[in-house]
Coordinates of C-alpha atoms in Angstrom, one line a residue:
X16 CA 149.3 91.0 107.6
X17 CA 149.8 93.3 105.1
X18 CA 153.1 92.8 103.1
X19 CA 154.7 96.5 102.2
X20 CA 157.9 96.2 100.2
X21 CA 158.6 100.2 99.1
X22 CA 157.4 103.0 101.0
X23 CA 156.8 106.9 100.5
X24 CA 158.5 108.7 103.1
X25 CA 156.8 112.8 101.9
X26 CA 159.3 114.7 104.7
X27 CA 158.3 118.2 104.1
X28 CA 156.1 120.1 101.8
X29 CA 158.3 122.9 101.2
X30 CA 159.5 123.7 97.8
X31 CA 161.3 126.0 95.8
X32 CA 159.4 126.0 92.9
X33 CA 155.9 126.0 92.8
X34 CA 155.2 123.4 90.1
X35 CA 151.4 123.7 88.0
X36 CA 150.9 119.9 88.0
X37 CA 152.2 119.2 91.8
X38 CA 150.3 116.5 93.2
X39 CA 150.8 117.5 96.7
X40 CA 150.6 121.4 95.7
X41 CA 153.9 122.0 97.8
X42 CA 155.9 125.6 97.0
X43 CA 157.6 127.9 99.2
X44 CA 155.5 128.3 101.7
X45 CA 155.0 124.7 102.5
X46 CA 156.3 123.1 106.4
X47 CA 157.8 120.4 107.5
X48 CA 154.3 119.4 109.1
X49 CA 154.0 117.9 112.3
X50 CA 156.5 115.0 111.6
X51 CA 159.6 115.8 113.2
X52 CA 163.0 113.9 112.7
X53 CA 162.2 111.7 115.9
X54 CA 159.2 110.3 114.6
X55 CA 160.7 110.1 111.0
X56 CA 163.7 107.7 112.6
X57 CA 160.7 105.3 114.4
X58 CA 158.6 105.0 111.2
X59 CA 161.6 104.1 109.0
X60 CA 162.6 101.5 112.0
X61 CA 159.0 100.1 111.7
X62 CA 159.1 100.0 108.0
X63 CA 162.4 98.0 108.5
X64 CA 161.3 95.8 111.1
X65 CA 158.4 95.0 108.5
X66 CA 160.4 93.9 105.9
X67 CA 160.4 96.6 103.6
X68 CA 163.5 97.1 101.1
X69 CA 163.3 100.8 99.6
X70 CA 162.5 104.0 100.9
X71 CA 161.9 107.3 99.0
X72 CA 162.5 110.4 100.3
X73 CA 160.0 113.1 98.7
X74 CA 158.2 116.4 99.3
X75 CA 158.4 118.9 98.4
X76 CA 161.5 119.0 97.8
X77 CA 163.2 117.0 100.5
X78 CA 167.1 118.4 100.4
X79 CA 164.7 121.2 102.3
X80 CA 164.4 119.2 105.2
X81 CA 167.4 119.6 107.7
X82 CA 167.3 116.1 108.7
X83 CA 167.4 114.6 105.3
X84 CA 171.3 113.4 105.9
X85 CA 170.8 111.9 109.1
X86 CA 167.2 110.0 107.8
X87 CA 169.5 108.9 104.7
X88 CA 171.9 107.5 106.8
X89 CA 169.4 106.0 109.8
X90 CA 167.7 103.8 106.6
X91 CA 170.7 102.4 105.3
X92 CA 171.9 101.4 108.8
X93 CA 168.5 99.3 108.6
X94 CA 170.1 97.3 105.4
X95 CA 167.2 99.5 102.8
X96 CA 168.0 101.1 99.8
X97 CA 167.2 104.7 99.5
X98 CA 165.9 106.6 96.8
X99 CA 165.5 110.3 96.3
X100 CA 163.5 112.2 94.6
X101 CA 164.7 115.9 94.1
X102 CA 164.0 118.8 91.8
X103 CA 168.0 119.0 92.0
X104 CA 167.8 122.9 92.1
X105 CA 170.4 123.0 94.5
X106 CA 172.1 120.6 96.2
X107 CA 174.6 121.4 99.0
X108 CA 178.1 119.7 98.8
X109 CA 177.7 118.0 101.9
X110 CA 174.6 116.5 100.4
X111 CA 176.3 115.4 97.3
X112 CA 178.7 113.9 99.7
X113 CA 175.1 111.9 100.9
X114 CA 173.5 110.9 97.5
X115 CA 177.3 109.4 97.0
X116 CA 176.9 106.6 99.2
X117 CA 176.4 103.1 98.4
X118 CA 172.8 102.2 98.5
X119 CA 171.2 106.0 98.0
X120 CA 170.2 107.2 94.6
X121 CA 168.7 110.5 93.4
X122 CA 165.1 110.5 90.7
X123 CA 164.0 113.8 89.6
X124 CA 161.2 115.3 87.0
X125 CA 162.5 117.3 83.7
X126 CA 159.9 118.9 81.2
X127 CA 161.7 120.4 78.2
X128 CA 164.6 121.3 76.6
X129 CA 163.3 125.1 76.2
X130 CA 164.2 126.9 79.6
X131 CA 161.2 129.2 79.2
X132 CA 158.6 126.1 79.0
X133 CA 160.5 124.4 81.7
X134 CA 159.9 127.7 84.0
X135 CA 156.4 128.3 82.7
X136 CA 155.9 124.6 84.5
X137 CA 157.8 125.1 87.6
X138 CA 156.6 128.5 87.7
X139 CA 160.3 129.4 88.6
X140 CA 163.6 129.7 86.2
X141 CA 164.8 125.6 87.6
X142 CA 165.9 124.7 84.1
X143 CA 169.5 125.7 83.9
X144 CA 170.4 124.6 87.3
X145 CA 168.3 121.2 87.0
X146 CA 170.0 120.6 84.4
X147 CA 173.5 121.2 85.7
X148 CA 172.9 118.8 88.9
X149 CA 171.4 115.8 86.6
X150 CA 175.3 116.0 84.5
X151 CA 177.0 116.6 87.9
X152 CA 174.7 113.6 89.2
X153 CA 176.2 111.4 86.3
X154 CA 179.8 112.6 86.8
X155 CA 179.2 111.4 89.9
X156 CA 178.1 108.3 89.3
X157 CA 175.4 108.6 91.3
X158 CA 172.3 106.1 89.7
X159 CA 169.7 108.8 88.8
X160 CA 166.2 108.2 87.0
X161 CA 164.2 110.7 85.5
X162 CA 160.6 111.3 84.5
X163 CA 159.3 113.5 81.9
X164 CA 156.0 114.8 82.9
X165 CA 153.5 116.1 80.1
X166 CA 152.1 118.8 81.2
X167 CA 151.1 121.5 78.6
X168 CA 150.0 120.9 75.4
X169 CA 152.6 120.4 72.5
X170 CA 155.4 120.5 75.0
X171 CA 158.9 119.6 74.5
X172 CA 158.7 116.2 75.9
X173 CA 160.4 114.2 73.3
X174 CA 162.8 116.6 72.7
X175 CA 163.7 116.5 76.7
X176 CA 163.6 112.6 76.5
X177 CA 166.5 112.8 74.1
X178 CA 168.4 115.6 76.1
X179 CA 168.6 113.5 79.1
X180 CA 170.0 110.5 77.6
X181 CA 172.6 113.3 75.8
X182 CA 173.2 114.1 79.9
X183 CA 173.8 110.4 80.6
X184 CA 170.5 109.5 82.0
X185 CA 170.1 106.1 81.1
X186 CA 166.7 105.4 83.2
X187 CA 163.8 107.8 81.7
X188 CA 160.0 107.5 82.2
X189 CA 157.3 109.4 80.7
X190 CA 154.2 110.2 82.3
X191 CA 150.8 112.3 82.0
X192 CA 149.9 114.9 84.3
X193 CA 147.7 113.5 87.4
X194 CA 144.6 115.4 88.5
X195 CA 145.3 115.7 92.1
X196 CA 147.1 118.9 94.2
X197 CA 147.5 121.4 92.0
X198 CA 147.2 119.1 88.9
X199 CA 143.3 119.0 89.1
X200 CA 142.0 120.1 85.9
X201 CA 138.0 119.4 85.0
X202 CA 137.9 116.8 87.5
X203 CA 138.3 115.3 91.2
X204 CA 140.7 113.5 92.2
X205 CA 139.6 109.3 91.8
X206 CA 140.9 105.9 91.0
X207 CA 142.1 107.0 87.5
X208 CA 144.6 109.0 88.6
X209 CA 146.3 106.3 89.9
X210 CA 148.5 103.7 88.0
X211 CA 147.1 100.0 89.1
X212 CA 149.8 99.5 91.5
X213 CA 149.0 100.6 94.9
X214 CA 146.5 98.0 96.4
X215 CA 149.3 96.1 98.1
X216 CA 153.1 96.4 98.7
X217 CA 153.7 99.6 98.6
X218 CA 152.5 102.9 101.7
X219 CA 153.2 106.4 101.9
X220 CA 153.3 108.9 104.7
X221 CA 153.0 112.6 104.9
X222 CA 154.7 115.4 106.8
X223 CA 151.5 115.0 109.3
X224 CA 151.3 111.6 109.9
X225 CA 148.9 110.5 107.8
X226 CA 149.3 107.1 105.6
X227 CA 147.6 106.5 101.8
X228 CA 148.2 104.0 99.3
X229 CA 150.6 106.2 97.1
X230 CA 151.5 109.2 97.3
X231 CA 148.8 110.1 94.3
X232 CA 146.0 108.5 96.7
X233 CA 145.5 111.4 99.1
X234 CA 142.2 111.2 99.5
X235 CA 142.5 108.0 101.2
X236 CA 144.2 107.9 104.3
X237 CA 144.3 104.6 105.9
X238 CA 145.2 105.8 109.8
X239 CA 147.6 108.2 110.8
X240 CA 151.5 106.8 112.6
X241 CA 151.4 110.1 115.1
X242 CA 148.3 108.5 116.7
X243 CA 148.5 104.5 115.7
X244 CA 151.9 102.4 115.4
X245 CA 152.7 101.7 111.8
X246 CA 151.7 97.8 112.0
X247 CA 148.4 98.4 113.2
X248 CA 147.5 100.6 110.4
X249 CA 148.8 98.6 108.2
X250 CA 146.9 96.0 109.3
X251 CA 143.6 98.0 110.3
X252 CA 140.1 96.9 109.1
X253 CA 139.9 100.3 107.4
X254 CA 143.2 99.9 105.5
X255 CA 142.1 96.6 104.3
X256 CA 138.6 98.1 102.9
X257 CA 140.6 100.6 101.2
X258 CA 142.9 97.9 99.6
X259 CA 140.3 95.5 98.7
X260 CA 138.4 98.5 96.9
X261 CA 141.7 99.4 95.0
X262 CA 141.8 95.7 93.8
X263 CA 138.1 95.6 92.6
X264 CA 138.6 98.9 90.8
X265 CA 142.1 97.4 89.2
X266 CA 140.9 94.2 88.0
X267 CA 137.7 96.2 86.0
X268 CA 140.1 98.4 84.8
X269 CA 142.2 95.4 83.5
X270 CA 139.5 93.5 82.2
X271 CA 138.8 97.0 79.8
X272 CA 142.3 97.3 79.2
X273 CA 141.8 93.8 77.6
X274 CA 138.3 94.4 75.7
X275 CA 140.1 97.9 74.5
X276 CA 143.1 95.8 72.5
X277 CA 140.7 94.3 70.5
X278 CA 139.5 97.6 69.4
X279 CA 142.2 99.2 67.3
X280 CA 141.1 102.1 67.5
X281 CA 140.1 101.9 71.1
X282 CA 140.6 104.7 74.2
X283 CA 143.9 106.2 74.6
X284 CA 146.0 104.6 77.3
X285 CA 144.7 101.2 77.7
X286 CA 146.8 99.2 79.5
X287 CA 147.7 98.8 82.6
X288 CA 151.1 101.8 83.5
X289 CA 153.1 98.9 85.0
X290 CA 153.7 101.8 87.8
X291 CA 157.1 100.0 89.4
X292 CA 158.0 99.9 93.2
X293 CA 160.3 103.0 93.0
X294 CA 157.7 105.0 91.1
X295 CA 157.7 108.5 91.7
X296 CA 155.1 111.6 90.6
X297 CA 156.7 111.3 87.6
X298 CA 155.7 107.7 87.9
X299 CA 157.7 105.8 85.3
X300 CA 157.1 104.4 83.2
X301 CA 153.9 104.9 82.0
X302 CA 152.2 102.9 79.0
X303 CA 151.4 105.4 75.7
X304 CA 149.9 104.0 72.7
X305 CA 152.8 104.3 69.8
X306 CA 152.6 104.6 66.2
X307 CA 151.0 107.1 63.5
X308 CA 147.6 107.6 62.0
X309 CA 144.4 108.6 63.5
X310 CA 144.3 105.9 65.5
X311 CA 147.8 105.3 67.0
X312 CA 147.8 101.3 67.4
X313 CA 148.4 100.3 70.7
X314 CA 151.7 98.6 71.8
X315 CA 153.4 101.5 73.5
X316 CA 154.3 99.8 77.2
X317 CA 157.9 99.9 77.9
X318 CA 158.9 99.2 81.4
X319 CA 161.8 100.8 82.7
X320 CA 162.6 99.5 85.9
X321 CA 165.8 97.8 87.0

């Protein structure tokens, strides 16, 4: 059996913005999918029943979804902690009223501290009123994470870094852009989009049904919960294959990350992201080589999980 600990819960790709990088290239004109709130309530029930902990909800940009509130509430009558992840460009007072409850907290992505590069990556003007939610967030006392996403090149990241902790942020993540929705650049979307983290404990789900890895993994679907209960493809010959070949590819990948510190001046991003349970698509935190010269030593991983 298949041990799953966090889980994905993508309710709706609907968004307000319409984000370059988006992994699941949601925007405006996005749906709810096939999913409805009924189904939603027996998969969260199944996740329970399987002994998973933590539950994000995600799109899109989930607040969207009408039946956000009532999914919050249905997982933390299951005893799991909720997490979600917003592009806090509105949020409604009766949601607010939501995120306050014990066990839910709120992650979102941030990009700069310059409006106009913000909006030139959201592709809509989200900076002013992002911003505004994350300090009402924190007056709250809401726990909120954020990830800062590098996106363009010779962006504002470092400068949003220290903005947030000015905000109150104390959790922040930094991450590169993933080739995968809207993010796919010179390439298809493979194993080295992904952080190292998603052979075991952790599933997804999308507005149709369908269940990957992560949420990053969408060219993998394992099985589908609107056809096949939860357990069984979980536990599906298929799912395992998939799993098995994410392991392979994982320990190669670690056994270069090892060969690579001996080389100081080795390929960028050698070691393993450390991509935690509660990662997101800004998935926090990632590992950067630090330091100056040509060659920038390596030593750069700082995990940021509670």
């Amino acid at each position: 059996m298949s041990q799953i600990d966090f889980a994905w819960l993508e309710i709706t790709g609907k968004c307000q913005l319409a984000c370059e990088h988006c992994y699941a290239a949601s925007g405006p004109d996005g749906t709810h999918g096939r999913m409805d709130s009924e189904d939603w309530r027996s998969v969260i029930t199944q996740l329970a029943d399987r002994g998973v902990t933590t539950v994000q909800f995600i799109g899109g940009e989930p607040t969207l979804h009408p039946g956000l509130p009532a999914l919050i509430t249905h997982a933390l009558s299951h005893g799991l902690r909720v997490e979600v992840f917003s592009n806090l460009v509105h949020v409604a007072e009766a949601m607010w009223e939501v995120l306050e409850r014990p066990g839910v907290s709120l992650a979102t992505s941030y990009y700069s501290d310059d409006s106009a590069e913000h909006a030139a990556i959201t592709r809509r003007p989200s900076y002013t009123r992002t911003r505004a939610n994350i300090a009402e967030a924190v007056r709250r006392g809401i726990p909120i994470r954020a990830g800062v996403v590098e996106v363009l090149d010779g962006q504002r990241a470092d400068a949003a870094r220290r903005q947030l902790i000015d905000l109150g942020v104390r959790s922040i993540g930094t991450d590169r852009l993933r080739q995968v929705g809207r993010g796919v650049r010179n390439q298809r979307p493979d194993t080295s989009q992904l952080c190292g983290r998603c052979a075991s404990g952790v599933i997804a789900i999308s507005p149709d049904g369908a269940v990957w890895p992560c949420v990053f993994s969408r060219w993998l679907p394992v099985g589908n919960v609107l056809e096949t209960a939860l357990a069984d493809v979980l536990d599906s010959p298929a799912a395992e294959e998939i799993r098995s070949g994410l392991r392979l590819e994982f320990e190669r990948r670690a056994i270069a990350a090892e060969a690579a510190k001996k080389d100081p001046c080795g390929p960028k991003n050698p070691c393993d992201p450390q991509c935690g349970p509660a990662c997101g698509p800004a998935c926090q935190p990632s590992c950067w080589p630090t330091g100056t010269g040509p060659c920038r030593p390596k030593g750069g991983c700082q995990p940021n999980y509670d």
